Each structure stands twice: as structure tokens, then as C-alpha cells.
Amino acid sequence: DIQMTQSPSTLSASVGDRVTITCRASQSSRNWLAWYQQKPGKAPKVLIYQASSLESGVPSRFSGSGYGTEFTLTISGLQPDDSATYYCQQYNTFPWTFGQGTKVEI
Amino acid sequence: EVQLVESGGGLAQPGGSLRLSCTASGFTFDNFEMNWIRQTPGQGLEWVSNISSSGSSPLYADSVKGRFTTSRDNAKNSLFLQMNNLRAEDTAIYYCATGATYFQKWGQGTLVIVSS
């Protein structure tokens, strides 16, 4: 299975900050990577797919980049509503696997 | 509005069984592959199973293969997860979600607790 490792595990930032979360794959996932946001008591919500494509309805302050084994999620201009846990997920190779999550505190 | 509603969770004994359901509305259910994904505090998110739009050839994570069975009834816009021989490590919130690769729409989840 492809192991997905996110860093940092927790991130504290202020409103308006630019924050970056990294996701590393144990083997190449090409660009088959998605990012999700999860708030307490809620299901995850997809933000980015195919490494850099913004899901419909997601604010443009979210962006993704990367290829192969290293990927990043960037939030430009952090908002109070962005307080959540963020997960990456590879879908290059079955079984699909997730990172362990990054909690963003504002 | 797309809606997925899971049901059937609860308390089961080790070795016991539960059947989860996921009822879909707001989209053409039989056009979409469906998945079960579970979440535990310790293990995070784990993809469990995928089923094609027609219901053929379900796929399973190794951790549940041979114990869990996924099926669907497109006439009733419903997805099912039959869970047999449950173990303590199956304790989790179970979500159904649409998608062949990444997961676009999710239900609210149903909690399964396996304990004696």
C-alpha cells in the first residue's frame, strides 16, 4: 500500500496568514491526489483533486500543487472558517490511502 | 441537493454482524460508483470498499476482505455494507461516498461500536 505522510500534524496560524501543508507518498502517485477538509462532527469535504484542480464551490484561497511523491496544499489568506483538519488521499494505486491529517488552528 | 444518509450503525459483539445502509437522493444514483470509508480516532480515514455503478465486482480493503460484503439496489437508490465476524478494530464511523477515485460527496456517517 502507498503510505501518505502529512506534515505538520498541527499548525497554528493567524487570520490572513498563508499556510502550507505537505503530503509525501511512499511511492509515486503521479498527480492522482486529493485534499479534504474536515470539521468536528462532520464528514470530510473535497477541496482539491488531481493535485491542483479546485473542486466546484471551493474558495480560490485554496490551492494544490505537486507531482509524484510530494504535494502541498496552500491556504492563501487564512479565514476563521478554515479551522479544520486537512487530509490528503492518493488514488493512483489501490487501495486508496489517506494521510493522517493536519489540524489547522486559528 | 445531493444527499447521502447512512443508517444501521450501533453496538455489536465481537464475532457479530451488522448491516449498514446508505440512501441517496438528489442525483442519478446508478451513474455513480460508491464507496464505504471509515474513520477511527487512532487510525484516521480508511477506504473500505468500492462498488461499480452496476454493482459488479466490489473491491475491498485487505482488512475487511472475506468479512464485509458491499452491494447496491439501484432501483431503491441504496448502498449496503454487510459486516460479519466483526472485530474490535472495526469500531469506527462509517461513511458512504460517491466517486471512482476521489470522494466527492459524503454522508454524515454512522457509528459502529464492536464491544462485549
Short mmCIF file of C-alpha atoms in Angstrom, two decimals:
data_model
loop_
_atom_site.label_atom_id
_atom_site.label_comp_id
_atom_site.label_asym_id
_atom_site.label_seq_id
_atom_site.Cartn_x
_atom_site.Cartn_y
_atom_site.Cartn_z
CA ASP A 1 0.00 0.00 0.00
CA ILE A 2 1.11 3.57 -0.62
CA GLN A 3 1.75 5.33 2.70
CA MET A 4 0.82 9.01 2.84
CA THR A 5 2.63 11.16 5.40
CA GLN A 6 1.49 14.67 6.20
CA SER A 7 3.40 17.44 7.94
CA PRO A 8 2.99 19.15 10.22
CA SER A 9 0.47 17.26 12.37
CA THR A 10 -0.76 20.51 13.87
CA LEU A 11 -0.36 24.06 12.65
CA SER A 12 -1.23 27.30 14.46
CA ALA A 13 -1.66 30.43 12.38
CA SER A 14 -3.43 33.78 12.33
CA VAL A 15 -6.19 35.16 10.15
CA GLY A 16 -4.69 36.36 6.88
CA ASP A 17 -1.66 34.08 7.03
CA ARG A 18 -0.52 31.90 4.15
CA VAL A 19 -0.22 28.30 5.32
CA THR A 20 1.20 25.24 3.60
CA ILE A 21 0.60 21.59 4.37
CA THR A 22 2.83 18.91 2.87
CA CYS A 23 1.87 15.37 1.92
CA ARG A 24 4.51 12.82 0.94
CA ALA A 25 3.77 9.47 -0.71
CA SER A 26 5.88 6.37 -0.16
CA GLN A 27 5.85 5.81 -3.93
CA SER A 28 4.77 7.87 -6.89
CA SER A 29 1.13 8.80 -7.05
CA ARG A 30 1.69 10.80 -10.26
CA ASN A 31 -0.91 13.59 -9.91
CA TRP A 32 -3.69 11.42 -8.56
CA LEU A 33 -4.09 13.19 -5.25
CA ALA A 34 -6.98 14.85 -3.47
CA TRP A 35 -7.22 17.13 -0.44
CA TYR A 36 -10.11 17.17 2.02
CA GLN A 37 -11.22 19.47 4.83
CA GLN A 38 -12.99 18.03 7.87
CA LYS A 39 -14.61 19.99 10.68
CA PRO A 40 -15.52 18.38 14.02
CA GLY A 41 -18.57 16.14 13.81
CA LYS A 42 -18.79 16.50 10.02
CA ALA A 43 -17.80 14.38 7.05
CA PRO A 44 -14.74 15.31 5.01
CA LYS A 45 -15.30 17.67 2.08
CA VAL A 46 -13.16 17.55 -1.05
CA LEU A 47 -11.21 20.74 -1.81
CA ILE A 48 -8.69 19.72 -4.49
CA TYR A 49 -8.49 16.78 -6.89
CA GLN A 50 -5.85 15.72 -9.41
CA ALA A 51 -3.29 17.50 -7.22
CA SER A 52 -4.18 21.03 -8.32
CA SER A 53 -7.78 21.19 -9.59
CA LEU A 54 -10.16 23.16 -7.39
CA GLU A 55 -13.46 21.42 -6.66
CA SER A 56 -16.50 23.43 -7.67
CA GLY A 57 -17.61 25.84 -4.97
CA VAL A 58 -14.34 25.80 -3.06
CA PRO A 59 -12.86 29.26 -2.36
CA SER A 60 -9.92 30.23 -4.55
CA ARG A 61 -7.69 30.81 -1.50
CA PHE A 62 -7.19 27.03 -1.51
CA SER A 63 -4.64 25.70 -3.99
CA GLY A 64 -2.75 22.49 -4.52
CA SER A 65 0.48 21.55 -6.24
CA GLY A 66 2.91 18.70 -6.64
CA TYR A 67 3.58 15.52 -8.59
CA GLY A 68 4.96 12.10 -7.84
CA THR A 69 5.73 11.82 -4.16
CA GLU A 70 5.47 15.37 -2.81
CA PHE A 71 2.37 17.52 -2.71
CA THR A 72 1.29 20.71 -0.99
CA LEU A 73 -1.98 22.34 -0.01
CA THR A 74 -1.77 26.11 0.41
CA ILE A 75 -4.33 28.38 2.00
CA SER A 76 -3.67 31.99 1.00
CA GLY A 77 -5.30 34.42 3.39
CA LEU A 78 -6.42 32.14 6.20
CA GLN A 79 -10.00 32.69 7.38
CA PRO A 80 -11.60 31.74 10.72
CA ASP A 81 -13.77 29.23 8.85
CA ASP A 82 -10.65 27.37 7.73
CA SER A 83 -10.09 25.96 11.22
CA ALA A 84 -10.29 22.22 10.48
CA THR A 85 -8.31 19.06 9.88
CA TYR A 86 -6.98 18.52 6.37
CA TYR A 87 -6.29 15.15 4.75
CA CYS A 88 -4.58 14.10 1.55
CA GLN A 89 -5.59 10.96 -0.35
CA GLN A 90 -3.88 9.16 -3.21
CA TYR A 91 -5.87 7.40 -5.89
CA ASN A 92 -3.11 6.21 -8.16
CA THR A 93 -2.91 2.69 -6.72
CA PHE A 94 -5.46 0.51 -4.92
CA PRO A 95 -6.09 0.57 -2.08
CA TRP A 96 -6.76 4.29 -1.96
CA THR A 97 -5.00 5.66 1.12
CA PHE A 98 -5.17 8.80 3.23
CA GLY A 99 -2.66 10.85 5.17
CA GLN A 100 -3.02 11.01 8.94
CA GLY A 101 -4.29 14.60 8.88
CA THR A 102 -3.08 18.10 9.70
CA LYS A 103 -5.05 20.13 12.23
CA VAL A 104 -5.10 23.86 11.48
CA GLU A 105 -5.77 26.07 14.49
CA ILE A 106 -6.51 29.75 14.14
CA GLU B 1 -29.38 18.74 -3.44
CA VAL B 2 -27.16 15.67 -3.22
CA GLN B 3 -27.82 13.78 -0.03
CA LEU B 4 -26.41 10.54 1.36
CA VAL B 5 -27.85 9.19 4.58
CA GLU B 6 -26.28 6.25 6.38
CA SER B 7 -28.10 4.07 8.89
CA GLY B 8 -27.74 0.76 10.65
CA GLY B 9 -24.84 1.50 12.96
CA GLY B 10 -24.84 0.54 16.60
CA LEU B 11 -23.32 -1.79 19.13
CA ALA B 12 -22.31 -5.28 18.09
CA GLN B 13 -20.45 -8.03 19.89
CA PRO B 14 -17.16 -9.37 18.59
CA GLY B 15 -17.97 -12.04 16.03
CA GLY B 16 -21.37 -10.47 15.41
CA SER B 17 -22.90 -8.84 12.35
CA LEU B 18 -24.36 -5.53 11.29
CA ARG B 19 -25.79 -4.27 8.02
CA LEU B 20 -25.28 -0.65 7.10
CA SER B 21 -27.41 1.18 4.56
CA CYS B 22 -26.83 4.38 2.62
CA THR B 23 -29.79 6.03 0.92
CA ALA B 24 -29.06 8.50 -1.87
CA SER B 25 -31.10 11.37 -3.25
CA GLY B 26 -30.59 14.43 -5.43
CA PHE B 27 -28.56 12.71 -8.14
CA THR B 28 -28.73 9.80 -10.58
CA PHE B 29 -27.52 7.10 -8.22
CA ASP B 30 -26.96 4.40 -10.83
CA ASN B 31 -24.49 6.61 -12.71
CA PHE B 32 -22.02 6.65 -9.82
CA GLU B 33 -19.54 4.29 -8.23
CA MET B 34 -19.97 4.22 -4.47
CA ASN B 35 -17.62 3.65 -1.56
CA TRP B 36 -17.55 2.89 2.13
CA ILE B 37 -14.90 4.73 4.13
CA ARG B 38 -14.39 4.51 7.87
CA GLN B 39 -12.78 6.76 10.42
CA THR B 40 -11.30 5.97 13.79
CA PRO B 41 -9.57 8.37 16.17
CA GLY B 42 -6.43 6.27 16.15
CA GLN B 43 -6.22 5.10 12.53
CA GLY B 44 -7.71 8.08 10.75
CA LEU B 45 -9.51 7.60 7.46
CA GLU B 46 -9.52 4.19 5.79
CA TRP B 47 -11.12 3.30 2.47
CA VAL B 48 -13.11 0.09 3.00
CA SER B 49 -14.90 -0.83 -0.21
CA ASN B 50 -15.88 0.32 -3.69
CA ILE B 51 -18.69 -0.88 -5.91
CA SER B 52 -19.27 -0.07 -9.57
CA SER B 53 -22.36 1.75 -10.78
CA SER B 54 -23.87 -1.56 -11.93
CA GLY B 55 -23.00 -3.37 -8.71
CA SER B 56 -20.47 -5.73 -10.23
CA SER B 57 -17.03 -6.57 -8.86
CA PRO B 58 -16.89 -4.89 -5.47
CA LEU B 59 -13.40 -4.13 -4.18
CA TYR B 60 -12.33 -4.40 -0.54
CA ALA B 61 -9.51 -3.35 1.72
CA ASP B 62 -7.47 -6.31 2.93
CA SER B 63 -8.58 -5.55 6.50
CA VAL B 64 -12.20 -6.45 5.69
CA LYS B 65 -11.90 -8.85 2.77
CA GLY B 66 -13.84 -12.05 3.40
CA ARG B 67 -15.87 -10.48 6.24
CA PHE B 68 -17.62 -7.50 4.63
CA THR B 69 -19.83 -7.51 1.53
CA THR B 70 -20.90 -4.43 -0.39
CA SER B 71 -24.00 -4.39 -2.55
CA ARG B 72 -26.40 -1.88 -4.01
CA ASP B 73 -30.01 -1.66 -5.15
CA ASN B 74 -30.17 0.97 -7.88
CA ALA B 75 -33.96 0.78 -8.02
CA LYS B 76 -34.05 1.93 -4.40
CA ASN B 77 -31.05 4.31 -4.63
CA SER B 78 -29.41 2.35 -1.85
CA LEU B 79 -25.98 1.06 -0.94
CA PHE B 80 -25.33 -1.63 1.67
CA LEU B 81 -22.45 -2.95 3.73
CA GLN B 82 -22.95 -6.36 5.33
CA MET B 83 -20.39 -6.71 8.09
CA ASN B 84 -19.82 -10.18 9.53
CA ASN B 85 -17.38 -11.57 12.06
CA LEU B 86 -16.89 -8.10 13.50
CA ARG B 87 -13.75 -7.27 15.44
CA ALA B 88 -12.97 -4.56 17.97
CA GLU B 89 -10.81 -2.85 15.36
CA ASP B 90 -13.86 -2.39 13.12
CA THR B 91 -15.14 0.21 15.61
CA ALA B 92 -15.42 3.42 13.60
CA ILE B 93 -17.68 5.94 11.95
CA TYR B 94 -18.67 4.52 8.57
CA TYR B 95 -19.31 6.91 5.69
CA CYS B 96 -20.69 6.24 2.25
CA ALA B 97 -19.29 8.43 -0.50
CA THR B 98 -19.55 8.85 -4.26
CA GLY B 99 -16.60 8.56 -6.62
CA ALA B 100 -14.46 6.20 -8.64
CA THR B 101 -11.18 7.67 -7.43
CA TYR B 102 -11.54 10.58 -5.05
CA PHE B 103 -14.66 11.04 -2.96
CA GLN B 104 -16.91 13.89 -3.99
CA LYS B 105 -19.97 13.59 -1.81
CA TRP B 106 -20.15 12.05 1.66
CA GLY B 107 -22.92 11.09 4.03
CA GLN B 108 -22.92 12.16 7.66
CA GLY B 109 -21.70 8.77 8.86
CA THR B 110 -23.00 6.06 11.16
CA LEU B 111 -21.15 4.87 14.26
CA VAL B 112 -20.31 1.21 14.69
CA ILE B 113 -19.02 0.01 18.06
CA VAL B 114 -17.78 -3.53 18.44
CA SER B 115 -17.52 -4.46 22.09
CA SER B 116 -18.59 -7.17 24.51
#
